[in-house]
Each structure stands twice: as C-alpha cells, then as structure tokens.
PDB file with SEQRES, HELIX, SHEET and CRYST1 records, atoms N, CA, C and O in Angstrom:
SEQRES   1 A   85  UNK UNK UNK UNK UNK UNK UNK UNK UNK UNK UNK UNK UNK          
SEQRES   2 A   85  UNK UNK UNK UNK UNK UNK UNK UNK UNK UNK UNK UNK UNK          
SEQRES   3 A   85  UNK UNK UNK UNK UNK UNK UNK UNK UNK UNK UNK UNK UNK          
SEQRES   4 A   85  UNK UNK UNK UNK UNK UNK UNK UNK UNK UNK UNK UNK UNK          
SEQRES   5 A   85  UNK UNK UNK UNK UNK UNK UNK UNK UNK UNK UNK UNK UNK          
SEQRES   6 A   85  UNK UNK UNK UNK UNK UNK UNK UNK UNK UNK UNK UNK UNK          
SEQRES   7 A   85  UNK UNK UNK UNK UNK UNK UNK                                  
HELIX    1 AA1 UNK A   66  UNK A   76  1                                  11    
SHEET    1 AA1 3 UNK A  24  UNK A  29  0                                        
SHEET    2 AA1 3 UNK A  14  UNK A  19 -1                                        
SHEET    3 AA1 3 UNK A  83  UNK A  84 -1                                        
SHEET    1 AA2 2 UNK A  41  UNK A  42  0                                        
SHEET    2 AA2 2 UNK A  58  UNK A  59 -1                                        
CRYST1    1.000    1.000    1.000  90.00  90.00  90.00 P 1           1          
ATOM      1  N   UNK A   1      -3.287 107.293 188.837  1.00  0.00           N  
ATOM      2  CA  UNK A   1      -2.937 108.687 189.047  1.00  0.00           C  
ATOM      3  C   UNK A   1      -1.479 108.809 187.937  1.00  0.00           C  
ATOM      4  O   UNK A   1      -0.848 107.787 187.671  1.00  0.00           O  
ATOM      5  N   UNK A   2      -1.138 109.950 187.456  1.00  0.00           N  
ATOM      6  CA  UNK A   2      -0.616 110.167 186.346  1.00  0.00           C  
ATOM      7  C   UNK A   2       0.643 110.190 187.082  1.00  0.00           C  
ATOM      8  O   UNK A   2       0.430 110.614 188.217  1.00  0.00           O  
ATOM      9  N   UNK A   3       1.892 109.897 186.886  1.00  0.00           N  
ATOM     10  CA  UNK A   3       3.496 109.538 186.955  1.00  0.00           C  
ATOM     11  C   UNK A   3       4.092 110.574 187.869  1.00  0.00           C  
ATOM     12  O   UNK A   3       4.757 110.329 188.875  1.00  0.00           O  
ATOM     13  N   UNK A   4       3.626 112.318 187.179  1.00  0.00           N  
ATOM     14  CA  UNK A   4       3.990 113.523 187.547  1.00  0.00           C  
ATOM     15  C   UNK A   4       3.431 113.750 188.935  1.00  0.00           C  
ATOM     16  O   UNK A   4       4.333 113.832 189.769  1.00  0.00           O  
ATOM     17  N   UNK A   5       2.168 113.881 189.447  1.00  0.00           N  
ATOM     18  CA  UNK A   5       1.193 113.809 189.976  1.00  0.00           C  
ATOM     19  C   UNK A   5       1.552 112.522 191.768  1.00  0.00           C  
ATOM     20  O   UNK A   5       0.803 112.347 192.729  1.00  0.00           O  
ATOM     21  N   UNK A   6       2.551 112.096 191.570  1.00  0.00           N  
ATOM     22  CA  UNK A   6       2.753 110.872 191.981  1.00  0.00           C  
ATOM     23  C   UNK A   6       4.244 111.065 193.705  1.00  0.00           C  
ATOM     24  O   UNK A   6       5.389 111.501 193.592  1.00  0.00           O  
ATOM     25  N   UNK A   7       3.940 110.838 194.292  1.00  0.00           N  
ATOM     26  CA  UNK A   7       5.387 111.263 195.479  1.00  0.00           C  
ATOM     27  C   UNK A   7       6.261 110.531 195.140  1.00  0.00           C  
ATOM     28  O   UNK A   7       6.040 109.416 194.666  1.00  0.00           O  
ATOM     29  N   UNK A   8       7.458 111.038 195.325  1.00  0.00           N  
ATOM     30  CA  UNK A   8       9.039 110.724 195.062  1.00  0.00           C  
ATOM     31  C   UNK A   8       9.032 110.343 195.875  1.00  0.00           C  
ATOM     32  O   UNK A   8      10.033 111.001 196.157  1.00  0.00           O  
ATOM     33  N   UNK A   9       8.866 109.835 196.694  1.00  0.00           N  
ATOM     34  CA  UNK A   9       9.278 108.843 198.134  1.00  0.00           C  
ATOM     35  C   UNK A   9       8.396 107.881 198.360  1.00  0.00           C  
ATOM     36  O   UNK A   9       7.169 107.915 198.450  1.00  0.00           O  
ATOM     37  N   UNK A  10       9.493 106.652 198.477  1.00  0.00           N  
ATOM     38  CA  UNK A  10       8.946 105.637 198.816  1.00  0.00           C  
ATOM     39  C   UNK A  10       8.295 105.931 200.474  1.00  0.00           C  
ATOM     40  O   UNK A  10       8.455 106.794 201.337  1.00  0.00           O  
ATOM     41  N   UNK A  11       7.416 104.562 200.312  1.00  0.00           N  
ATOM     42  CA  UNK A  11       5.963 105.236 200.651  1.00  0.00           C  
ATOM     43  C   UNK A  11       6.215 103.638 201.393  1.00  0.00           C  
ATOM     44  O   UNK A  11       6.930 103.715 202.392  1.00  0.00           O  
ATOM     45  N   UNK A  12       5.855 102.568 201.136  1.00  0.00           N  
ATOM     46  CA  UNK A  12       6.549 101.325 202.018  1.00  0.00           C  
ATOM     47  C   UNK A  12       7.387 100.319 201.266  1.00  0.00           C  
ATOM     48  O   UNK A  12       7.260  99.844 200.137  1.00  0.00           O  
ATOM     49  N   UNK A  13       8.705 100.045 202.673  1.00  0.00           N  
ATOM     50  CA  UNK A  13       9.605  99.088 202.351  1.00  0.00           C  
ATOM     51  C   UNK A  13       9.356  97.919 203.114  1.00  0.00           C  
ATOM     52  O   UNK A  13       9.111  98.177 204.293  1.00  0.00           O  
ATOM     53  N   UNK A  14       9.342  96.708 202.815  1.00  0.00           N  
ATOM     54  CA  UNK A  14       9.599  95.546 203.711  1.00  0.00           C  
ATOM     55  C   UNK A  14      11.228  94.656 203.452  1.00  0.00           C  
ATOM     56  O   UNK A  14      11.750  94.252 202.413  1.00  0.00           O  
ATOM     57  N   UNK A  15      11.691  94.593 204.912  1.00  0.00           N  
ATOM     58  CA  UNK A  15      12.825  94.137 205.250  1.00  0.00           C  
ATOM     59  C   UNK A  15      12.924  93.060 205.421  1.00  0.00           C  
ATOM     60  O   UNK A  15      12.200  92.667 206.335  1.00  0.00           O  
ATOM     61  N   UNK A  16      13.919  91.801 204.632  1.00  0.00           N  
ATOM     62  CA  UNK A  16      13.753  90.521 205.874  1.00  0.00           C  
ATOM     63  C   UNK A  16      15.310  90.214 206.245  1.00  0.00           C  
ATOM     64  O   UNK A  16      16.230  90.785 205.660  1.00  0.00           O  
ATOM     65  N   UNK A  17      15.477  89.409 207.110  1.00  0.00           N  
ATOM     66  CA  UNK A  17      16.595  88.355 207.564  1.00  0.00           C  
ATOM     67  C   UNK A  17      16.418  86.870 207.925  1.00  0.00           C  
ATOM     68  O   UNK A  17      15.721  86.544 208.886  1.00  0.00           O  
ATOM     69  N   UNK A  18      17.070  85.945 207.130  1.00  0.00           N  
ATOM     70  CA  UNK A  18      16.418  84.596 207.633  1.00  0.00           C  
ATOM     71  C   UNK A  18      18.240  84.300 207.559  1.00  0.00           C  
ATOM     72  O   UNK A  18      19.085  84.997 206.996  1.00  0.00           O  
ATOM     73  N   UNK A  19      18.419  83.081 208.306  1.00  0.00           N  
ATOM     74  CA  UNK A  19      19.675  82.622 208.593  1.00  0.00           C  
ATOM     75  C   UNK A  19      19.154  81.602 209.650  1.00  0.00           C  
ATOM     76  O   UNK A  19      18.810  81.719 210.826  1.00  0.00           O  
ATOM     77  N   UNK A  20      19.256  80.168 208.457  1.00  0.00           N  
ATOM     78  CA  UNK A  20      18.186  78.544 209.215  1.00  0.00           C  
ATOM     79  C   UNK A  20      19.519  78.748 210.143  1.00  0.00           C  
ATOM     80  O   UNK A  20      19.285  78.978 211.330  1.00  0.00           O  
ATOM     81  N   UNK A  21      20.612  78.703 209.822  1.00  0.00           N  
ATOM     82  CA  UNK A  21      21.553  77.737 210.833  1.00  0.00           C  
ATOM     83  C   UNK A  21      22.075  78.429 212.768  1.00  0.00           C  
ATOM     84  O   UNK A  21      22.668  77.867 213.690  1.00  0.00           O  
ATOM     85  N   UNK A  22      21.417  79.969 212.615  1.00  0.00           N  
ATOM     86  CA  UNK A  22      20.677  80.228 213.907  1.00  0.00           C  
ATOM     87  C   UNK A  22      19.162  80.623 214.433  1.00  0.00           C  
ATOM     88  O   UNK A  22      18.652  80.990 215.491  1.00  0.00           O  
ATOM     89  N   UNK A  23      18.817  80.392 213.337  1.00  0.00           N  
ATOM     90  CA  UNK A  23      17.159  80.306 213.278  1.00  0.00           C  
ATOM     91  C   UNK A  23      16.388  81.282 213.403  1.00  0.00           C  
ATOM     92  O   UNK A  23      15.255  81.275 213.885  1.00  0.00           O  
ATOM     93  N   UNK A  24      17.033  82.240 212.932  1.00  0.00           N  
ATOM     94  CA  UNK A  24      16.904  83.511 212.602  1.00  0.00           C  
ATOM     95  C   UNK A  24      15.787  83.833 211.344  1.00  0.00           C  
ATOM     96  O   UNK A  24      16.010  83.643 210.149  1.00  0.00           O  
ATOM     97  N   UNK A  25      14.795  84.257 211.812  1.00  0.00           N  
ATOM     98  CA  UNK A  25      13.560  84.607 210.431  1.00  0.00           C  
ATOM     99  C   UNK A  25      12.750  85.516 211.012  1.00  0.00           C  
ATOM    100  O   UNK A  25      11.811  85.260 211.766  1.00  0.00           O  
ATOM    101  N   UNK A  26      13.165  86.720 210.613  1.00  0.00           N  
ATOM    102  CA  UNK A  26      12.996  88.195 210.901  1.00  0.00           C  
ATOM    103  C   UNK A  26      12.269  89.038 209.803  1.00  0.00           C  
ATOM    104  O   UNK A  26      12.575  88.902 208.618  1.00  0.00           O  
ATOM    105  N   UNK A  27      10.876  90.297 210.395  1.00  0.00           N  
ATOM    106  CA  UNK A  27      11.348  91.089 209.067  1.00  0.00           C  
ATOM    107  C   UNK A  27      11.684  92.451 209.984  1.00  0.00           C  
ATOM    108  O   UNK A  27      12.051  92.612 211.148  1.00  0.00           O  
ATOM    109  N   UNK A  28      11.347  93.426 208.778  1.00  0.00           N  
ATOM    110  CA  UNK A  28      10.851  95.053 209.200  1.00  0.00           C  
ATOM    111  C   UNK A  28      10.091  96.029 208.330  1.00  0.00           C  
ATOM    112  O   UNK A  28      10.169  95.892 207.109  1.00  0.00           O  
ATOM    113  N   UNK A  29       9.765  96.463 208.562  1.00  0.00           N  
ATOM    114  CA  UNK A  29       8.577  96.764 207.251  1.00  0.00           C  
ATOM    115  C   UNK A  29       8.313  98.594 208.226  1.00  0.00           C  
ATOM    116  O   UNK A  29       8.228  98.903 209.415  1.00  0.00           O  
ATOM    117  N   UNK A  30       8.269  99.381 206.911  1.00  0.00           N  
ATOM    118  CA  UNK A  30       8.108 100.904 207.269  1.00  0.00           C  
ATOM    119  C   UNK A  30       6.912 101.122 206.169  1.00  0.00           C  
ATOM    120  O   UNK A  30       6.587 100.369 205.250  1.00  0.00           O  
ATOM    121  N   UNK A  31       6.487 102.096 206.461  1.00  0.00           N  
ATOM    122  CA  UNK A  31       5.532 102.764 205.934  1.00  0.00           C  
ATOM    123  C   UNK A  31       5.147 104.138 206.026  1.00  0.00           C  
ATOM    124  O   UNK A  31       4.806 104.571 207.127  1.00  0.00           O  
ATOM    125  N   UNK A  32       5.154 104.960 204.920  1.00  0.00           N  
ATOM    126  CA  UNK A  32       4.505 105.967 205.072  1.00  0.00           C  
ATOM    127  C   UNK A  32       3.175 106.424 204.761  1.00  0.00           C  
ATOM    128  O   UNK A  32       2.675 106.300 203.643  1.00  0.00           O  
ATOM    129  N   UNK A  33       2.555 106.999 205.834  1.00  0.00           N  
ATOM    130  CA  UNK A  33       0.568 107.143 205.912  1.00  0.00           C  
ATOM    131  C   UNK A  33       0.457 108.508 206.311  1.00  0.00           C  
ATOM    132  O   UNK A  33       1.359 109.121 206.881  1.00  0.00           O  
ATOM    133  N   UNK A  34      -0.903 109.082 205.942  1.00  0.00           N  
ATOM    134  CA  UNK A  34      -1.327 110.182 206.464  1.00  0.00           C  
ATOM    135  C   UNK A  34      -2.753 109.361 207.093  1.00  0.00           C  
ATOM    136  O   UNK A  34      -3.431 108.439 206.639  1.00  0.00           O  
ATOM    137  N   UNK A  35      -2.849 110.258 208.486  1.00  0.00           N  
ATOM    138  CA  UNK A  35      -4.505 109.574 209.410  1.00  0.00           C  
ATOM    139  C   UNK A  35      -5.172 110.308 208.776  1.00  0.00           C  
ATOM    140  O   UNK A  35      -4.607 110.922 207.871  1.00  0.00           O  
ATOM    141  N   UNK A  36      -6.531 110.513 208.992  1.00  0.00           N  
ATOM    142  CA  UNK A  36      -7.460 111.123 209.031  1.00  0.00           C  
ATOM    143  C   UNK A  36      -7.801 112.787 209.149  1.00  0.00           C  
ATOM    144  O   UNK A  36      -8.487 113.633 208.574  1.00  0.00           O  
ATOM    145  N   UNK A  37      -6.880 112.681 210.256  1.00  0.00           N  
ATOM    146  CA  UNK A  37      -6.190 114.285 210.521  1.00  0.00           C  
ATOM    147  C   UNK A  37      -5.395 114.597 209.335  1.00  0.00           C  
ATOM    148  O   UNK A  37      -5.072 115.785 209.354  1.00  0.00           O  
ATOM    149  N   UNK A  38      -4.965 113.979 208.327  1.00  0.00           N  
ATOM    150  CA  UNK A  38      -3.684 114.416 207.517  1.00  0.00           C  
ATOM    151  C   UNK A  38      -2.559 114.448 208.047  1.00  0.00           C  
ATOM    152  O   UNK A  38      -1.671 114.995 207.394  1.00  0.00           O  
ATOM    153  N   UNK A  39      -2.264 113.957 209.211  1.00  0.00           N  
ATOM    154  CA  UNK A  39      -1.061 114.331 209.660  1.00  0.00           C  
ATOM    155  C   UNK A  39       0.327 112.439 209.066  1.00  0.00           C  
ATOM    156  O   UNK A  39       0.192 111.217 209.009  1.00  0.00           O  
ATOM    157  N   UNK A  40       0.949 113.022 208.916  1.00  0.00           N  
ATOM    158  CA  UNK A  40       1.919 112.405 208.327  1.00  0.00           C  
ATOM    159  C   UNK A  40       2.810 111.677 209.100  1.00  0.00           C  
ATOM    160  O   UNK A  40       3.622 112.233 209.840  1.00  0.00           O  
ATOM    161  N   UNK A  41       2.691 110.113 208.949  1.00  0.00           N  
ATOM    162  CA  UNK A  41       3.537 109.144 210.190  1.00  0.00           C  
ATOM    163  C   UNK A  41       3.819 108.053 209.850  1.00  0.00           C  
ATOM    164  O   UNK A  41       3.000 107.330 209.283  1.00  0.00           O  
ATOM    165  N   UNK A  42       5.267 107.615 210.168  1.00  0.00           N  
ATOM    166  CA  UNK A  42       5.865 107.037 209.911  1.00  0.00           C  
ATOM    167  C   UNK A  42       5.796 105.505 210.591  1.00  0.00           C  
ATOM    168  O   UNK A  42       5.990 105.539 211.806  1.00  0.00           O  
ATOM    169  N   UNK A  43       5.627 104.571 210.205  1.00  0.00           N  
ATOM    170  CA  UNK A  43       4.952 103.747 210.762  1.00  0.00           C  
ATOM    171  C   UNK A  43       5.143 102.513 210.888  1.00  0.00           C  
ATOM    172  O   UNK A  43       4.374 101.754 210.299  1.00  0.00           O  
ATOM    173  N   UNK A  44       6.754 101.719 212.084  1.00  0.00           N  
ATOM    174  CA  UNK A  44       7.326 100.710 211.253  1.00  0.00           C  
ATOM    175  C   UNK A  44       6.427  99.293 212.192  1.00  0.00           C  
ATOM    176  O   UNK A  44       5.463  99.064 212.923  1.00  0.00           O  
ATOM    177  N   UNK A  45       7.477  98.722 211.572  1.00  0.00           N  
ATOM    178  CA  UNK A  45       6.672  97.400 212.166  1.00  0.00           C  
ATOM    179  C   UNK A  45       7.290  96.032 212.364  1.00  0.00           C  
ATOM    180  O   UNK A  45       7.269  95.532 211.239  1.00  0.00           O  
ATOM    181  N   UNK A  46       7.728  95.329 213.048  1.00  0.00           N  
ATOM    182  CA  UNK A  46       9.356  94.006 212.877  1.00  0.00           C  
ATOM    183  C   UNK A  46       8.556  92.851 214.048  1.00  0.00           C  
ATOM    184  O   UNK A  46       7.668  93.000 214.887  1.00  0.00           O  
ATOM    185  N   UNK A  47       9.428  91.616 213.576  1.00  0.00           N  
ATOM    186  CA  UNK A  47       9.284  90.815 214.566  1.00  0.00           C  
ATOM    187  C   UNK A  47       9.821  89.654 213.711  1.00  0.00           C  
ATOM    188  O   UNK A  47      10.744  89.757 212.903  1.00  0.00           O  
ATOM    189  N   UNK A  48       8.981  88.301 214.048  1.00  0.00           N  
ATOM    190  CA  UNK A  48       9.550  86.953 213.425  1.00  0.00           C  
ATOM    191  C   UNK A  48       8.171  86.884 212.836  1.00  0.00           C  
ATOM    192  O   UNK A  48       6.985  87.114 213.072  1.00  0.00           O  
ATOM    193  N   UNK A  49       9.241  86.309 211.684  1.00  0.00           N  
ATOM    194  CA  UNK A  49       7.915  86.184 210.201  1.00  0.00           C  
ATOM    195  C   UNK A  49       7.100  85.194 210.623  1.00  0.00           C  
ATOM    196  O   UNK A  49       7.618  84.452 211.459  1.00  0.00           O  
ATOM    197  N   UNK A  50       6.167  84.986 210.362  1.00  0.00           N  
ATOM    198  CA  UNK A  50       4.566  84.810 210.473  1.00  0.00           C  
ATOM    199  C   UNK A  50       3.517  85.036 211.807  1.00  0.00           C  
ATOM    200  O   UNK A  50       2.395  84.589 212.046  1.00  0.00           O  
ATOM    201  N   UNK A  51       4.679  86.196 212.761  1.00  0.00           N  
ATOM    202  CA  UNK A  51       3.757  86.364 214.017  1.00  0.00           C  
ATOM    203  C   UNK A  51       3.226  88.273 213.867  1.00  0.00           C  
ATOM    204  O   UNK A  51       4.036  88.877 213.164  1.00  0.00           O  
ATOM    205  N   UNK A  52       2.635  88.734 214.140  1.00  0.00           N  
ATOM    206  CA  UNK A  52       2.285  90.478 214.026  1.00  0.00           C  
ATOM    207  C   UNK A  52       3.383  91.225 214.329  1.00  0.00           C  
ATOM    208  O   UNK A  52       3.685  92.247 213.714  1.00  0.00           O  
ATOM    209  N   UNK A  53       3.877  90.861 215.067  1.00  0.00           N  
ATOM    210  CA  UNK A  53       5.071  91.408 215.646  1.00  0.00           C  
ATOM    211  C   UNK A  53       4.906  92.690 216.109  1.00  0.00           C  
ATOM    212  O   UNK A  53       3.680  92.806 216.079  1.00  0.00           O  
ATOM    213  N   UNK A  54       5.404  93.853 216.567  1.00  0.00           N  
ATOM    214  CA  UNK A  54       5.206  95.079 217.424  1.00  0.00           C  
ATOM    215  C   UNK A  54       4.900  96.005 216.311  1.00  0.00           C  
ATOM    216  O   UNK A  54       4.857  95.491 215.193  1.00  0.00           O  
ATOM    217  N   UNK A  55       4.613  97.667 216.442  1.00  0.00           N  
ATOM    218  CA  UNK A  55       4.586  98.308 215.698  1.00  0.00           C  
ATOM    219  C   UNK A  55       4.663  99.704 216.725  1.00  0.00           C  
ATOM    220  O   UNK A  55       4.294  99.540 217.888  1.00  0.00           O  
ATOM    221  N   UNK A  56       5.116 101.004 216.321  1.00  0.00           N  
ATOM    222  CA  UNK A  56       5.972 102.153 216.630  1.00  0.00           C  
ATOM    223  C   UNK A  56       5.200 102.859 215.692  1.00  0.00           C  
ATOM    224  O   UNK A  56       4.924 102.583 214.525  1.00  0.00           O  
ATOM    225  N   UNK A  57       4.899 103.817 216.398  1.00  0.00           N  
ATOM    226  CA  UNK A  57       4.583 104.967 215.258  1.00  0.00           C  
ATOM    227  C   UNK A  57       5.093 106.496 215.869  1.00  0.00           C  
ATOM    228  O   UNK A  57       4.953 106.913 217.019  1.00  0.00           O  
ATOM    229  N   UNK A  58       5.764 107.215 214.639  1.00  0.00           N  
ATOM    230  CA  UNK A  58       6.180 108.028 214.560  1.00  0.00           C  
ATOM    231  C   UNK A  58       6.114 109.604 213.590  1.00  0.00           C  
ATOM    232  O   UNK A  58       6.453 109.791 212.422  1.00  0.00           O  
ATOM    233  N   UNK A  59       5.613 110.456 214.478  1.00  0.00           N  
ATOM    234  CA  UNK A  59       5.027 112.036 213.545  1.00  0.00           C  
ATOM    235  C   UNK A  59       5.782 112.972 212.905  1.00  0.00           C  
ATOM    236  O   UNK A  59       6.477 113.698 213.617  1.00  0.00           O  
ATOM    237  N   UNK A  60       5.806 113.121 211.739  1.00  0.00           N  
ATOM    238  CA  UNK A  60       6.864 113.923 211.195  1.00  0.00           C  
ATOM    239  C   UNK A  60       5.643 115.052 210.494  1.00  0.00           C  
ATOM    240  O   UNK A  60       4.437 114.855 210.347  1.00  0.00           O  
ATOM    241  N   UNK A  61       6.649 116.544 210.063  1.00  0.00           N  
ATOM    242  CA  UNK A  61       5.910 117.237 209.883  1.00  0.00           C  
ATOM    243  C   UNK A  61       5.937 117.528 208.723  1.00  0.00           C  
ATOM    244  O   UNK A  61       5.897 118.750 208.585  1.00  0.00           O  
ATOM    245  N   UNK A  62       6.013 116.695 207.306  1.00  0.00           N  
ATOM    246  CA  UNK A  62       5.304 116.072 206.110  1.00  0.00           C  
ATOM    247  C   UNK A  62       6.216 114.991 205.184  1.00  0.00           C  
ATOM    248  O   UNK A  62       6.869 114.092 205.715  1.00  0.00           O  
ATOM    249  N   UNK A  63       6.188 115.112 204.368  1.00  0.00           N  
ATOM    250  CA  UNK A  63       6.533 113.583 203.945  1.00  0.00           C  
ATOM    251  C   UNK A  63       8.255 114.096 203.199  1.00  0.00           C  
ATOM    252  O   UNK A  63       7.713 113.329 202.403  1.00  0.00           O  
ATOM    253  N   UNK A  64       8.861 114.301 202.978  1.00  0.00           N  
ATOM    254  CA  UNK A  64      10.227 114.451 202.667  1.00  0.00           C  
ATOM    255  C   UNK A  64      11.161 114.375 204.168  1.00  0.00           C  
ATOM    256  O   UNK A  64      12.350 114.059 204.127  1.00  0.00           O  
ATOM    257  N   UNK A  65      10.309 114.776 205.762  1.00  0.00           N  
ATOM    258  CA  UNK A  65      11.685 114.592 206.750  1.00  0.00           C  
ATOM    259  C   UNK A  65      10.833 113.075 206.695  1.00  0.00           C  
ATOM    260  O   UNK A  65      11.762 112.385 206.275  1.00  0.00           O  
ATOM    261  N   UNK A  66       9.887 112.290 206.818  1.00  0.00           N  
ATOM    262  CA  UNK A  66       9.469 111.240 207.145  1.00  0.00           C  
ATOM    263  C   UNK A  66      10.567 110.097 206.100  1.00  0.00           C  
ATOM    264  O   UNK A  66      11.395 109.301 206.543  1.00  0.00           O  
ATOM    265  N   UNK A  67      10.247 110.341 204.738  1.00  0.00           N  
ATOM    266  CA  UNK A  67      11.245 109.630 203.792  1.00  0.00           C  
ATOM    267  C   UNK A  67      13.079 109.971 204.888  1.00  0.00           C  
ATOM    268  O   UNK A  67      13.864 109.337 205.593  1.00  0.00           O  
ATOM    269  N   UNK A  68      12.970 110.749 204.582  1.00  0.00           N  
ATOM    270  CA  UNK A  68      14.271 110.986 205.155  1.00  0.00           C  
ATOM    271  C   UNK A  68      14.539 109.783 206.640  1.00  0.00           C  
ATOM    272  O   UNK A  68      15.568 109.138 206.837  1.00  0.00           O  
ATOM    273  N   UNK A  69      13.579 109.775 207.299  1.00  0.00           N  
ATOM    274  CA  UNK A  69      13.428 109.262 208.383  1.00  0.00           C  
ATOM    275  C   UNK A  69      13.512 107.036 208.075  1.00  0.00           C  
ATOM    276  O   UNK A  69      14.134 106.146 208.655  1.00  0.00           O  
ATOM    277  N   UNK A  70      12.609 107.044 206.995  1.00  0.00           N  
ATOM    278  CA  UNK A  70      12.399 105.460 206.533  1.00  0.00           C  
ATOM    279  C   UNK A  70      13.806 105.395 205.678  1.00  0.00           C  
ATOM    280  O   UNK A  70      14.456 104.437 206.096  1.00  0.00           O  
ATOM    281  N   UNK A  71      14.379 105.971 204.801  1.00  0.00           N  
ATOM    282  CA  UNK A  71      15.851 106.004 204.555  1.00  0.00           C  
ATOM    283  C   UNK A  71      17.003 105.646 205.576  1.00  0.00           C  
ATOM    284  O   UNK A  71      17.788 104.700 205.515  1.00  0.00           O  
ATOM    285  N   UNK A  72      16.927 106.425 206.322  1.00  0.00           N  
ATOM    286  CA  UNK A  72      18.102 106.285 208.204  1.00  0.00           C  
ATOM    287  C   UNK A  72      17.587 104.642 208.151  1.00  0.00           C  
ATOM    288  O   UNK A  72      18.260 103.657 207.846  1.00  0.00           O  
ATOM    289  N   UNK A  73      16.282 104.711 208.523  1.00  0.00           N  
ATOM    290  CA  UNK A  73      16.368 103.505 209.593  1.00  0.00           C  
ATOM    291  C   UNK A  73      16.859 102.191 208.691  1.00  0.00           C  
ATOM    292  O   UNK A  73      17.563 101.263 209.091  1.00  0.00           O  
ATOM    293  N   UNK A  74      16.146 102.418 207.018  1.00  0.00           N  
ATOM    294  CA  UNK A  74      16.645 101.564 206.230  1.00  0.00           C  
ATOM    295  C   UNK A  74      18.072 100.730 206.116  1.00  0.00           C  
ATOM    296  O   UNK A  74      18.220  99.519 205.957  1.00  0.00           O  
ATOM    297  N   UNK A  75      19.079 101.769 206.247  1.00  0.00           N  
ATOM    298  CA  UNK A  75      20.040 101.559 205.979  1.00  0.00           C  
ATOM    299  C   UNK A  75      20.644 101.026 207.103  1.00  0.00           C  
ATOM    300  O   UNK A  75      21.565 100.209 207.083  1.00  0.00           O  
ATOM    301  N   UNK A  76      20.060 101.543 208.183  1.00  0.00           N  
ATOM    302  CA  UNK A  76      20.674 100.742 209.309  1.00  0.00           C  
ATOM    303  C   UNK A  76      20.136  99.299 209.649  1.00  0.00           C  
ATOM    304  O   UNK A  76      20.691  98.547 210.450  1.00  0.00           O  
ATOM    305  N   UNK A  77      18.959  98.994 208.927  1.00  0.00           N  
ATOM    306  CA  UNK A  77      18.670  97.470 209.271  1.00  0.00           C  
ATOM    307  C   UNK A  77      19.168  96.759 208.011  1.00  0.00           C  
ATOM    308  O   UNK A  77      18.937  95.552 207.939  1.00  0.00           O  
ATOM    309  N   UNK A  78      20.051  97.564 206.660  1.00  0.00           N  
ATOM    310  CA  UNK A  78      20.519  96.620 205.932  1.00  0.00           C  
ATOM    311  C   UNK A  78      22.074  96.484 206.469  1.00  0.00           C  
ATOM    312  O   UNK A  78      22.797  95.523 206.205  1.00  0.00           O  
ATOM    313  N   UNK A  79      22.495  97.728 207.347  1.00  0.00           N  
ATOM    314  CA  UNK A  79      23.893  97.174 207.596  1.00  0.00           C  
ATOM    315  C   UNK A  79      24.100  95.809 208.809  1.00  0.00           C  
ATOM    316  O   UNK A  79      25.118  95.180 209.099  1.00  0.00           O  
ATOM    317  N   UNK A  80      22.279  95.654 209.481  1.00  0.00           N  
ATOM    318  CA  UNK A  80      22.467  94.572 209.989  1.00  0.00           C  
ATOM    319  C   UNK A  80      22.305  93.386 210.032  1.00  0.00           C  
ATOM    320  O   UNK A  80      22.189  92.594 210.968  1.00  0.00           O  
ATOM    321  N   UNK A  81      22.297  93.247 208.540  1.00  0.00           N  
ATOM    322  CA  UNK A  81      21.921  92.347 207.460  1.00  0.00           C  
ATOM    323  C   UNK A  81      20.671  92.274 206.960  1.00  0.00           C  
ATOM    324  O   UNK A  81      20.907  91.661 205.919  1.00  0.00           O  
ATOM    325  N   UNK A  82      19.460  92.473 206.965  1.00  0.00           N  
ATOM    326  CA  UNK A  82      18.350  92.838 206.698  1.00  0.00           C  
ATOM    327  C   UNK A  82      18.462  92.904 204.937  1.00  0.00           C  
ATOM    328  O   UNK A  82      19.188  93.821 204.553  1.00  0.00           O  
ATOM    329  N   UNK A  83      18.138  92.461 204.361  1.00  0.00           N  
ATOM    330  CA  UNK A  83      17.550  92.836 202.908  1.00  0.00           C  
ATOM    331  C   UNK A  83      16.082  92.763 201.776  1.00  0.00           C  
ATOM    332  O   UNK A  83      15.270  91.840 201.699  1.00  0.00           O  
ATOM    333  N   UNK A  84      16.093  93.477 201.340  1.00  0.00           N  
ATOM    334  CA  UNK A  84      14.925  93.994 200.555  1.00  0.00           C  
ATOM    335  C   UNK A  84      14.103  92.701 200.202  1.00  0.00           C  
ATOM    336  O   UNK A  84      14.639  91.772 199.598  1.00  0.00           O  
ATOM    337  N   UNK A  85      13.080  92.674 200.506  1.00  0.00           N  
ATOM    338  CA  UNK A  85      11.858  91.510 200.253  1.00  0.00           C  
ATOM    339  C   UNK A  85      11.650  92.145 198.921  1.00  0.00           C  
ATOM    340  O   UNK A  85      10.791  91.706 198.156  1.00  0.00           O  
TER     341      UNK A  85                                                      
END                                                                             
C-alpha cells in the first residue's frame, strides 16, 4: 500500500518489563484493529512473558480516539518501567 494511504496511527505496540533481581518478566501489548463489522477496537493483552496473559477489549468511535487511548496507556506503562520491545 502506498505511504500516503496508510494511517498515521500506530496500530500495534509491545512493551516489556524485566528485572531479574525481583523476578519480573512482563509484557503489555496494545493493538488497534477493526472487527468484521467495522468496529474500531483497542485490544490490550498483558501478563508474564511466556504465558498467554489476559486480554481486554475497548470499543472506540474511530481510529483517532483509539490511537489517543493507545498512546495514553503506553505513556502510563512507560512511567511504570515498561520499555518498547
């Protein structure tokens, strides 16, 4: 797809947090997607690295709102020590 037709919104982000001293190995994944009906969803998946983790889905009116929510969650996780993978 040509670059001018691509959405400027980042659609997938994976963060991780590792601290061997405290035995911490966690991941946090954020993904914006559309379901079969065209609904914009922000899918959050988190847990211990090596597991399937837990999942939560939030519905948004458009990609811009979902992108803003993705960035807000990412900022909060980065403040808690998560880093981009």
